[in-house]
Short mmCIF file of C-alpha atoms in Angstrom, two decimals:
data_model
loop_
_atom_site.label_atom_id
_atom_site.label_comp_id
_atom_site.label_asym_id
_atom_site.label_seq_id
_atom_site.Cartn_x
_atom_site.Cartn_y
_atom_site.Cartn_z
CA MET A 280 75.71 91.19 99.54
CA ASN A 281 79.42 91.78 100.03
CA LEU A 282 80.58 90.85 103.53
CA THR A 283 82.18 94.26 104.03
CA SER A 284 79.18 96.34 102.89
CA ALA A 285 78.95 99.35 105.20
CA VAL A 286 76.54 101.88 103.67
CA LEU A 287 72.78 101.58 103.43
CA PRO A 288 71.26 101.48 99.97
CA THR A 289 68.84 104.14 98.79
CA PRO A 290 65.47 103.79 100.55
CA SER A 291 63.08 101.49 98.73
CA ALA A 292 60.11 102.96 96.87
CA LEU A 293 57.98 99.93 97.82
CA GLU A 294 55.11 100.23 100.27
CA PRO A 295 56.22 99.68 103.88
CA VAL A 296 56.36 96.15 105.23
CA GLU A 297 53.56 95.74 107.74
CA ILE A 298 54.82 94.09 110.93
CA GLY A 299 51.92 92.32 112.59
CA VAL A 300 51.27 89.57 115.09
CA GLY A 301 52.16 86.94 112.48
CA PRO A 302 55.52 86.36 110.79
CA MET A 303 57.01 88.36 107.96
CA THR A 304 58.32 86.51 104.91
CA PRO A 305 62.01 86.01 104.13
CA ALA A 306 61.55 88.29 101.10
CA GLU A 307 60.14 91.06 103.29
CA PHE A 308 63.04 90.60 105.69
CA LEU A 309 65.54 91.08 102.87
CA ASP A 310 63.66 94.08 101.49
CA VAL A 311 64.03 95.87 104.82
CA THR A 312 67.56 94.78 105.74
CA ARG A 313 69.20 95.01 102.34
CA GLY A 314 66.75 97.15 100.39
CA ARG A 315 65.98 99.66 103.14
CA ARG A 316 62.24 99.25 102.72
CA ALA A 317 60.30 100.99 105.48
CA VAL A 318 58.23 99.21 108.13
CA VAL A 319 54.93 100.03 109.78
CA ILE A 320 53.39 98.34 112.81
CA ALA A 321 50.03 96.75 112.04
CA ALA A 322 46.87 97.51 113.98
CA ASP A 323 46.58 93.93 115.29
CA ALA A 324 50.08 94.16 116.76
CA LEU A 325 49.38 97.49 118.46
CA ALA A 326 46.20 96.04 119.96
CA GLU A 327 47.93 92.89 121.23
CA MET A 328 50.83 94.88 122.70
CA THR A 329 48.35 97.08 124.55
CA ILE A 330 46.61 94.05 126.07
CA THR A 331 49.79 92.41 127.31
CA ARG A 332 51.26 95.68 128.52
CA ASN A 333 48.26 96.01 130.80
CA VAL A 334 49.18 92.60 132.24
CA ILE A 335 52.72 93.76 132.95
CA ASP A 336 51.55 97.01 134.53
CA ALA A 337 49.26 95.05 136.84
CA LEU A 338 52.06 92.71 137.89
CA ALA A 339 54.38 95.65 138.48
CA GLY A 340 52.14 96.73 141.33
CA ASP A 341 51.96 93.24 142.86
CA THR A 342 53.67 92.61 146.19
CA VAL A 343 54.79 89.18 144.90
CA PRO A 344 58.08 89.40 142.90
CA HIS A 345 57.86 88.62 139.18
CA TYR A 346 60.97 87.85 137.13
CA GLY A 347 62.05 90.65 134.82
CA ILE A 348 59.36 92.96 136.17
CA SER A 349 60.21 93.43 139.82
CA THR A 350 63.36 91.28 140.15
CA GLY A 351 66.93 91.23 138.97
CA PHE A 352 68.06 89.10 136.06
CA GLY A 353 69.85 85.80 135.46
CA ALA A 354 71.60 84.64 138.60
CA LEU A 355 70.11 87.68 140.41
CA ALA A 356 66.52 86.63 139.69
CA THR A 357 65.74 86.25 143.40
CA LYS A 358 66.57 89.88 144.18
CA HIS A 359 63.40 92.01 144.59
CA ILE A 360 63.62 95.53 143.17
CA SER A 361 61.59 98.36 144.68
CA VAL A 362 59.28 100.43 142.49
CA ASP A 363 61.46 103.53 142.62
CA ARG A 364 64.48 101.63 141.24
CA ARG A 365 62.85 99.74 138.37
CA ALA A 366 63.50 102.34 135.67
CA ALA A 367 67.14 102.32 136.73
CA LEU A 368 67.05 98.51 136.61
CA GLN A 369 66.03 98.52 132.94
CA THR A 370 68.64 101.11 131.99
CA SER A 371 71.33 99.26 133.92
CA LEU A 372 70.38 96.03 132.17
CA ILE A 373 70.94 97.58 128.75
CA ARG A 374 74.16 99.36 129.68
CA SER A 375 75.71 96.34 131.38
CA HIS A 376 74.70 93.88 128.66
CA ALA A 377 76.04 96.10 125.88
CA ALA A 378 79.44 94.64 126.71
CA GLY A 379 80.52 93.56 123.24
CA SER A 380 83.99 94.09 121.89
CA GLY A 381 85.81 93.92 118.59
CA PRO A 382 85.12 95.32 115.12
CA ALA A 383 81.61 96.36 114.19
CA VAL A 384 79.47 93.80 112.38
CA GLU A 385 77.89 94.68 109.06
CA ILE A 386 75.03 97.17 108.89
CA GLU A 387 72.72 94.65 107.23
CA VAL A 388 73.22 92.22 110.12
CA VAL A 389 72.33 94.90 112.66
CA ARG A 390 69.25 95.93 110.69
CA GLY A 391 68.31 92.26 110.54
CA LEU A 392 68.49 91.70 114.28
CA MET A 393 66.57 94.94 114.90
CA LEU A 394 63.83 93.99 112.44
CA LEU A 395 63.43 90.50 113.90
CA ARG A 396 63.34 91.88 117.44
CA LEU A 397 60.61 94.28 116.32
CA SER A 398 58.71 91.34 114.83
CA THR A 399 58.78 89.52 118.17
CA LEU A 400 57.70 92.67 120.01
CA CYS A 401 54.75 92.89 117.64
CA THR A 402 53.52 89.41 118.56
CA GLY A 403 52.30 90.92 121.81
CA ARG A 404 53.93 88.22 123.87
CA THR A 405 56.75 90.35 125.36
CA GLY A 406 54.83 92.98 127.32
CA ILE A 407 56.52 95.88 125.54
CA ARG A 408 54.69 99.21 125.37
CA PRO A 409 53.42 100.04 121.87
CA ALA A 410 55.24 103.37 121.98
CA THR A 411 58.56 101.63 122.58
CA ALA A 412 58.02 99.35 119.60
CA GLN A 413 57.09 102.39 117.50
CA ALA A 414 60.32 104.09 118.52
CA TYR A 415 62.31 101.01 117.50
CA ALA A 416 60.58 101.00 114.11
CA GLY A 417 61.41 104.69 113.81
CA MET A 418 65.12 103.93 114.14
CA LEU A 419 64.91 101.37 111.35
CA ASN A 420 63.03 103.72 109.05
CA ALA A 421 65.46 106.56 109.72
CA GLY A 422 68.41 104.36 108.76
CA ILE A 423 69.90 104.62 112.26
CA THR A 424 72.00 101.51 112.78
CA PRO A 425 73.64 100.94 116.18
CA VAL A 426 77.30 99.96 116.15
CA VAL A 427 77.33 96.31 117.29
CA PRO A 428 80.69 94.69 118.10
CA GLU A 429 81.66 91.29 116.76
CA TYR A 430 82.05 89.51 120.10
CA GLY A 431 79.66 89.23 123.01
CA SER A 432 76.91 86.75 122.17
CA LEU A 433 76.94 83.15 123.37
CA GLY A 434 73.70 82.40 121.52
CA CYS A 435 71.79 81.63 124.70
CA SER A 436 69.41 83.95 126.45
CA GLY A 437 69.53 84.98 122.83
CA ASP A 438 72.00 87.42 121.32
CA LEU A 439 72.18 89.50 124.49
CA ALA A 440 75.15 91.76 123.83
CA PRO A 441 74.32 92.57 120.18
CA LEU A 442 70.68 93.30 121.00
CA ALA A 443 71.73 95.35 124.02
CA ALA A 444 73.94 97.49 121.76
CA ALA A 445 70.87 98.15 119.62
CA ALA A 446 68.72 98.92 122.66
CA LEU A 447 71.41 101.28 123.96
CA ALA A 448 70.85 103.47 120.91
CA LEU A 449 67.11 103.42 121.56
CA ILE A 450 67.68 105.05 124.96
CA GLY A 451 69.96 107.64 123.37
CA GLU A 452 73.33 106.19 124.32
CA GLY A 453 76.21 104.59 122.46
CA THR A 454 77.26 105.03 118.85
CA VAL A 455 75.36 104.47 115.60
CA ASN A 456 75.81 104.73 111.85
CA ASP A 457 73.42 107.23 110.31
CA ALA A 458 71.78 106.67 106.92
CA SER A 459 74.93 107.86 105.13
CA GLY A 460 77.09 105.37 107.02
CA ALA A 461 78.75 108.02 109.17
CA GLU A 462 79.47 107.03 112.76
CA VAL A 463 77.81 109.46 115.17
CA ALA A 464 76.52 109.59 118.73
CA ALA A 465 73.16 107.89 119.10
CA LEU A 466 71.52 110.90 120.73
CA ALA A 467 72.59 113.17 117.88
CA ALA A 468 71.24 110.73 115.29
CA LEU A 469 67.91 110.36 117.08
CA THR A 470 67.57 114.13 117.40
CA ALA A 471 68.38 114.68 113.74
CA ALA A 472 65.69 112.14 112.80
CA GLY A 473 63.09 113.74 115.07
CA LEU A 474 63.10 110.78 117.45
CA THR A 475 63.09 110.92 121.25
CA PRO A 476 65.13 108.51 123.39
CA VAL A 477 62.97 105.97 125.22
CA VAL A 478 62.82 105.76 129.01
CA LEU A 479 62.29 102.05 129.56
CA ALA A 480 59.56 100.72 131.85
CA GLU A 481 59.27 97.38 133.66
CA LYS A 482 60.11 94.30 131.56
CA GLU A 483 61.10 96.33 128.50
CA GLY A 484 64.84 95.84 128.89
CA LEU A 485 64.45 92.07 128.74
CA ALA A 486 62.00 92.31 125.86
CA LEU A 487 64.59 94.20 123.81
CA ILE A 488 67.51 91.82 124.30
CA ASN A 489 66.21 88.28 124.84
CA GLY A 490 66.07 86.84 121.33
CA THR A 491 67.73 84.76 118.63
CA ASP A 492 67.47 87.66 116.18
CA GLY A 493 71.13 87.98 115.21
CA MET A 494 71.41 84.27 114.50
CA LEU A 495 68.16 84.16 112.54
CA GLY A 496 69.02 87.28 110.55
CA MET A 497 72.37 85.88 109.49
CA LEU A 498 70.69 82.59 108.56
CA LEU A 499 68.10 84.30 106.35
CA MET A 500 70.77 86.35 104.56
CA ALA A 501 73.03 83.34 104.13
CA LEU A 502 70.18 81.30 102.66
CA ALA A 503 69.44 84.00 100.09
CA ASP A 504 73.12 84.15 99.12
CA ILE A 505 73.71 80.39 99.16
CA ASN A 506 70.67 79.58 97.05
CA GLU A 507 71.85 81.99 94.38
CA LEU A 508 75.45 80.76 94.59
CA LEU A 509 74.28 77.17 94.13
CA ASP A 510 72.60 78.25 90.91
CA VAL A 511 75.89 79.89 89.92
CA ALA A 512 77.83 76.76 90.88
CA ASP A 513 75.74 74.63 88.51
CA ILE A 514 76.60 77.02 85.68
CA SER A 515 80.29 77.34 86.54
CA ALA A 516 80.51 73.55 86.74
CA ALA A 517 78.86 73.24 83.32
CA MET A 518 81.41 75.67 81.89
CA SER A 519 84.21 73.54 83.33
CA VAL A 520 82.68 70.31 81.96
CA GLU A 521 82.55 71.94 78.55
CA ALA A 522 86.09 73.33 78.80
CA LEU A 523 87.44 69.91 79.85
CA LEU A 524 85.63 68.10 77.01
CA GLY A 525 83.48 66.26 79.52
CA THR A 526 80.25 64.48 78.69
CA ASP A 527 76.76 65.71 79.47
CA ARG A 528 75.31 62.20 79.39
CA VAL A 529 75.81 61.73 83.14
CA PHE A 530 73.32 64.51 83.83
CA ALA A 531 70.42 62.74 82.10
CA SER A 532 67.20 62.70 84.10
CA ALA A 533 66.81 58.92 83.80
CA LEU A 534 70.06 58.40 85.70
CA HIS A 535 69.10 60.75 88.53
CA ALA A 536 65.63 59.25 88.79
CA LEU A 537 67.42 56.14 90.08
CA ARG A 538 68.48 58.19 93.10
CA PRO A 539 65.59 60.53 93.89
CA GLN A 540 67.48 63.03 96.01
CA LEU A 541 65.65 66.27 95.27
CA GLY A 542 68.59 68.65 95.21
CA GLN A 543 70.69 66.33 93.09
CA GLY A 544 67.95 66.12 90.49
CA ILE A 545 67.66 69.90 90.35
CA SER A 546 71.38 70.45 89.86
CA ALA A 547 71.65 67.68 87.26
CA ALA A 548 68.77 69.14 85.27
CA ARG A 549 70.29 72.62 85.41
CA MET A 550 73.69 71.37 84.24
CA ALA A 551 72.11 69.37 81.43
CA ALA A 552 70.18 72.44 80.31
CA ALA A 553 73.29 74.61 80.52
CA LEU A 554 75.18 72.23 78.23
CA ALA A 555 72.34 71.71 75.75
CA GLY A 556 73.19 72.72 72.22
CA SER A 557 76.91 73.01 72.91
CA PRO A 558 79.09 72.55 69.81
CA ILE A 559 82.01 71.71 72.11
CA VAL A 560 80.09 68.85 73.74
CA ALA A 561 78.84 67.65 70.36
CA SER A 562 82.38 67.61 68.97
CA HIS A 563 83.40 64.62 71.11
CA ALA A 564 80.08 62.90 71.68
CA GLY A 565 80.55 60.18 69.06
CA PRO A 566 82.16 56.74 69.23
CA GLU A 567 85.59 58.24 68.55
CA ASP A 568 85.67 59.47 72.17
CA THR A 569 87.36 56.57 73.97
CA ARG A 570 87.09 57.94 77.52
CA VAL A 571 84.86 55.74 79.65
CA GLN A 572 83.91 58.33 82.25
CA ASP A 573 84.88 61.72 83.60
CA ALA A 574 86.54 62.43 86.93
CA TYR A 575 84.40 62.70 90.04
CA SER A 576 84.72 66.49 90.15
CA LEU A 577 82.73 66.59 86.89
CA ARG A 578 80.56 63.49 87.05
CA CYS A 579 79.52 63.77 90.70
CA THR A 580 78.88 67.49 90.77
CA PRO A 581 75.06 67.11 91.04
CA ALA A 582 75.47 64.95 94.14
CA VAL A 583 77.59 67.60 95.89
CA HIS A 584 75.59 70.61 94.74
CA GLY A 585 72.34 68.76 95.38
CA THR A 586 73.32 67.91 98.94
CA ALA A 587 73.91 71.60 99.55
CA ARG A 588 70.50 72.37 98.05
CA ASP A 589 68.81 69.87 100.36
CA THR A 590 70.71 71.27 103.34
CA ALA A 591 69.54 74.76 102.44
CA ALA A 592 65.96 73.54 102.13
CA HIS A 593 66.11 72.07 105.64
CA ALA A 594 67.67 75.27 106.99
CA ALA A 595 64.91 77.31 105.35
CA LEU A 596 62.31 75.18 107.15
CA ILE A 597 63.97 75.95 110.50
CA ALA A 598 64.21 79.64 109.59
CA ASP A 599 60.51 79.79 108.70
CA ARG A 600 59.60 78.27 112.06
CA GLU A 601 61.79 80.79 113.87
CA LEU A 602 60.23 83.65 111.91
CA ALA A 603 56.89 82.52 113.32
CA SER A 604 58.24 82.45 116.88
CA ALA A 605 57.94 84.89 119.77
CA ILE A 606 61.32 84.66 121.50
CA ASP A 607 61.53 86.28 124.92
CA ASN A 608 61.80 85.34 128.58
CA PRO A 609 59.49 85.61 130.37
CA VAL A 610 56.55 85.77 127.95
CA VAL A 611 52.95 86.81 128.38
CA LEU A 612 50.74 83.92 127.27
CA PRO A 613 47.31 84.46 125.71
CA ASP A 614 45.66 83.55 129.03
CA GLY A 615 47.43 86.51 130.67
CA SER A 616 49.92 84.46 132.67
CA VAL A 617 53.61 85.39 132.59
CA GLN A 618 55.85 82.36 132.24
CA SER A 619 59.58 81.74 132.14
CA ASN A 620 60.86 79.51 129.33
CA GLY A 621 63.93 78.41 127.41
CA ASN A 622 62.86 79.31 123.89
CA PHE A 623 65.71 81.80 123.58
CA HIS A 624 68.24 78.98 123.28
CA GLY A 625 69.79 79.14 119.81
CA ALA A 626 70.29 75.40 119.25
CA PRO A 627 67.90 75.04 116.27
CA LEU A 628 69.57 77.89 114.42
CA ALA A 629 73.13 77.07 115.43
CA ALA A 630 72.84 73.54 114.07
CA VAL A 631 71.65 74.56 110.60
CA LEU A 632 74.12 77.45 110.40
CA ASP A 633 76.87 74.89 110.98
CA PHE A 634 75.28 72.43 108.55
CA LEU A 635 75.30 75.09 105.83
CA ALA A 636 78.97 75.87 106.46
CA ILE A 637 79.79 72.21 105.78
CA SER A 638 77.93 72.26 102.46
CA VAL A 639 79.50 75.60 101.46
CA ALA A 640 82.95 74.12 102.02
CA ASP A 641 82.09 71.03 99.98
CA VAL A 642 80.75 73.01 97.01
CA ALA A 643 83.84 75.23 97.02
CA ASN A 644 86.11 72.21 97.32
CA ILE A 645 84.75 70.46 94.21
CA ALA A 646 84.87 73.76 92.26
CA GLU A 647 88.55 74.15 93.09
CA ARG A 648 89.21 70.59 91.85
CA ARG A 649 87.58 71.41 88.50
CA THR A 650 89.67 74.56 88.20
CA ASP A 651 92.85 72.63 88.91
CA ARG A 652 92.04 70.13 86.14
CA MET A 653 91.73 72.95 83.60
CA LEU A 654 95.24 74.15 84.51
CA ASP A 655 96.96 70.74 84.36
CA ALA A 656 98.07 69.88 80.84
CA ASN A 657 98.09 66.18 81.77
CA ARG A 658 94.36 66.22 82.57
CA SER A 659 92.88 69.08 80.55
CA HIS A 660 92.70 67.29 77.17
CA GLY A 661 94.64 69.73 75.08
CA LEU A 662 94.56 73.01 76.95
CA PRO A 663 97.89 74.84 77.41
CA PRO A 664 99.57 74.44 80.81
CA PHE A 665 97.96 76.79 83.33
CA LEU A 666 96.09 78.33 80.37
CA ALA A 667 99.20 80.40 79.71
CA TYR A 668 99.21 82.57 76.59
CA GLU A 669 102.95 82.05 76.03
CA VAL A 670 103.95 78.84 77.76
CA GLY A 671 107.18 79.24 79.67
CA VAL A 672 106.96 83.01 79.81
CA ASP A 673 103.47 83.36 81.25
CA SER A 674 102.01 81.73 84.38
CA GLY A 675 98.41 82.08 83.25
CA HIS A 676 95.96 81.20 86.02
CA MET A 677 98.42 79.19 88.10
CA ILE A 678 98.17 81.44 91.16
CA ALA A 679 94.43 81.98 90.80
CA GLN A 680 94.13 78.32 91.75
CA TYR A 681 96.39 79.02 94.75
CA THR A 682 93.89 81.66 95.82
CA GLN A 683 91.08 79.16 95.48
CA ALA A 684 93.03 76.56 97.43
CA GLY A 685 93.75 79.00 100.24
CA ILE A 686 90.09 79.94 100.50
CA VAL A 687 88.98 76.30 100.43
CA ALA A 688 91.41 75.50 103.24
CA GLU A 689 89.87 78.32 105.25
CA LEU A 690 86.37 77.08 104.46
CA LYS A 691 87.23 73.65 105.84
CA ARG A 692 88.24 75.28 109.12
CA LEU A 693 85.05 77.35 109.12
CA ALA A 694 83.06 74.12 108.66
CA VAL A 695 84.08 72.94 112.14
CA PRO A 696 80.81 73.25 114.08
CA ALA A 697 80.33 75.92 116.72
CA SER A 698 77.11 74.29 117.93
CA VAL A 699 78.89 71.32 119.51
CA ASP A 700 80.70 73.70 121.85
CA SER A 701 79.40 75.37 125.00
CA ILE A 702 80.85 77.49 127.77
CA PRO A 703 78.98 78.22 131.02
CA SER A 704 78.17 81.75 132.14
CA SER A 705 76.15 83.82 134.65
CA ALA A 706 77.36 81.98 137.74
CA MET A 707 76.31 78.66 136.15
CA GLN A 708 72.71 79.82 135.64
CA GLU A 709 73.34 79.78 131.90
CA ASP A 710 75.33 76.55 131.97
CA HIS A 711 74.72 75.44 128.37
CA VAL A 712 74.83 77.81 125.42
CA SER A 713 74.43 77.36 121.65
CA LEU A 714 77.18 79.62 120.26
CA GLY A 715 74.78 80.22 117.38
CA TRP A 716 76.04 83.78 116.87
CA HIS A 717 79.50 82.35 116.25
CA ALA A 718 78.03 79.84 113.80
CA GLY A 719 76.37 82.71 111.95
CA ARG A 720 79.52 84.83 111.85
CA LYS A 721 81.65 82.06 110.38
CA LEU A 722 78.96 81.15 107.86
CA ARG A 723 78.96 84.73 106.55
CA ARG A 724 82.70 84.46 106.00
CA ALA A 725 82.24 81.07 104.35
CA VAL A 726 79.63 82.40 101.92
CA ASP A 727 81.99 85.18 100.89
CA GLY A 728 84.70 82.57 100.31
CA LEU A 729 82.41 80.42 98.15
CA ARG A 730 81.56 83.45 96.02
CA ARG A 731 85.26 84.05 95.36
CA VAL A 732 86.02 80.40 94.61
CA LEU A 733 83.20 80.29 92.03
CA ALA A 734 84.42 83.55 90.52
CA VAL A 735 87.84 82.02 89.91
CA GLU A 736 86.27 78.94 88.34
CA ILE A 737 84.13 81.06 86.01
CA LEU A 738 87.09 83.26 85.09
CA THR A 739 89.25 80.21 84.39
CA ALA A 740 86.56 78.32 82.48
CA ALA A 741 85.88 81.35 80.28
CA ARG A 742 89.57 81.50 79.39
CA ALA A 743 89.64 77.76 78.72
CA LEU A 744 86.64 78.07 76.41
CA ASP A 745 88.52 80.72 74.43
CA PHE A 746 91.31 78.22 73.89
CA ARG A 747 88.76 75.73 72.47
CA ALA A 748 88.04 78.05 69.52
CA PRO A 749 86.93 77.67 66.79
CA LEU A 750 84.58 75.36 68.69
CA ALA A 751 81.96 77.44 70.48
CA PRO A 752 80.28 76.96 73.86
CA GLY A 753 76.55 76.41 74.16
CA PRO A 754 74.00 79.21 74.46
CA VAL A 755 73.93 79.25 78.26
CA THR A 756 77.62 78.82 79.00
CA GLY A 757 78.40 81.10 76.08
CA ALA A 758 76.24 83.85 77.57
CA VAL A 759 78.19 83.68 80.83
CA HIS A 760 81.47 83.67 78.89
CA ASP A 761 80.36 86.80 77.05
CA LEU A 762 79.30 88.43 80.31
CA VAL A 763 82.76 87.82 81.77
CA ARG A 764 84.29 89.41 78.68
CA THR A 765 82.45 92.65 79.49
CA VAL A 766 84.67 93.08 82.56
CA VAL A 767 87.78 91.00 81.76
CA ASP A 768 89.68 90.78 78.48
CA GLY A 769 90.31 87.46 76.75
CA PRO A 770 93.60 85.51 76.68
CA GLY A 771 96.80 87.48 76.30
CA PRO A 772 100.12 87.99 78.06
CA ASP A 773 100.01 87.87 81.85
CA ARG A 774 98.15 90.74 83.46
CA HIS A 775 97.46 91.80 87.05
CA LEU A 776 95.06 88.98 87.87
CA GLY A 777 93.69 90.13 91.22
CA PRO A 778 91.43 92.86 89.80
CA GLU A 779 90.11 90.41 87.20
CA ILE A 780 89.06 87.97 89.92
CA ASP A 781 87.42 90.83 91.81
CA ALA A 782 85.60 91.92 88.65
CA VAL A 783 83.95 88.50 88.37
CA VAL A 784 83.19 88.55 92.11
CA GLY A 785 81.40 91.79 91.35
CA LEU A 786 79.32 90.09 88.68
CA LEU A 787 78.21 87.52 91.23
CA ASP A 788 77.58 90.13 93.91
CA SER A 789 75.38 92.12 91.52
CA HIS A 790 73.40 89.01 90.49
CA ALA A 791 74.52 89.51 86.86
CA VAL A 792 75.33 85.84 86.24
CA THR A 793 71.99 84.50 87.46
CA SER A 794 70.03 87.21 85.67
CA THR A 795 71.90 86.43 82.45
CA VAL A 796 71.19 82.69 82.46
CA GLN A 797 67.71 82.69 83.95
CA PRO A 798 65.90 83.51 80.67
CA LEU A 799 67.91 80.80 78.89
CA LEU A 800 67.08 77.90 81.21
CA PRO A 801 63.77 76.03 81.22
CA GLY A 802 61.67 76.39 84.36
#
């Protein structure tokens, strides 16, 4: 999904995703956030919410103060609130915590944090009223997406400001995007959809804002994008190996069995399969080829790509655990007790978001090195300088590599961890925070950068393969070459290169590259 996507897709024709006490799957999450599939609250969730709401209602009438029910919040937790002021307390909590600033984040991110908050509400551990959860689901199904500013979350006590912006729309305040993407007043959007603003009861304000949902949503989306881009990276690397007259022998399974790193083995097998049957590779595979070994950017590609695959696998494990979590404070335990906790701290998510940003930068870095080799006549084994059509007159892809290099430099900065930082807040009550929201925001930018770097490599490798004619690429790399030629012409005098790069970015964004090669690769 493009980072700047602003308009919801057409509603999905699939059956609604049932949100129950247990976790949804990552695929269901993506269907709702990116595919606009509807949701419905399951019977088990409605029953569990009813049980725990009865607990909250009983505590609301207790003379003993209970945090989040009859007290203030954060550093004001010792302040008892009288019964007649508790509705105002919940509304004030939402209004005051919706203190974000900056440009609006993407619609899919907001839908993601709303969906994950709904999933936690449906565990029955938050004390929310079933009707309030139903109203939240109604906003999702109507395509009403609150405008959530970029800045405001510290990733501890959850994503307070972003979730508060979403809750503000639920009570009929603030600004939203309707299903067409138009920015309108929340009350007008709710009215047009036949929805009624919610008047929050005790505990409900906290239940709506105390979660890691923004962080987790961005992680799930990034994992979907990164896993696909790693498949693309294996193919783009194979195209570059072919264009640079590299050998495929280093990708043999027997070599990688000596180092049983799972991701490395997967990438090596994919590259070997992508180069199988290549006339270009066969043309220099005999004893007449005097080169001992290829450069690291070709030979070591499976190690780099594989490390990213293993990182993504670990991040997916953390994401699955968080999907199965009920994040709120306080929570209603199965025994009916209401307990404070620290489960809202975003450390588990922040760490893997940062870890992924490191791997994204590394994969982009090695791709840029392969591109640079194809443009250097001293290292490209016979290709024209910069792949220029008329050397001396044309610059070919010289500046496309500059674009890659600029993005890679940015990715290295984005790889600096947010999770090692912290800044105290709430009068030192919240004296250590995860900054997981920040880790998620920079990872989204990094994923977009990787997509563009790989697009330049594919565009450049396709041009280099044209210069290898009459030798032909293999079936897999050739299919990608032919796909590129459906949106970008072959070698010729210099043209406006920017739109050609964007055209290949579009192929990646639409999943065209992976769908083209998938039927051609074993397994």
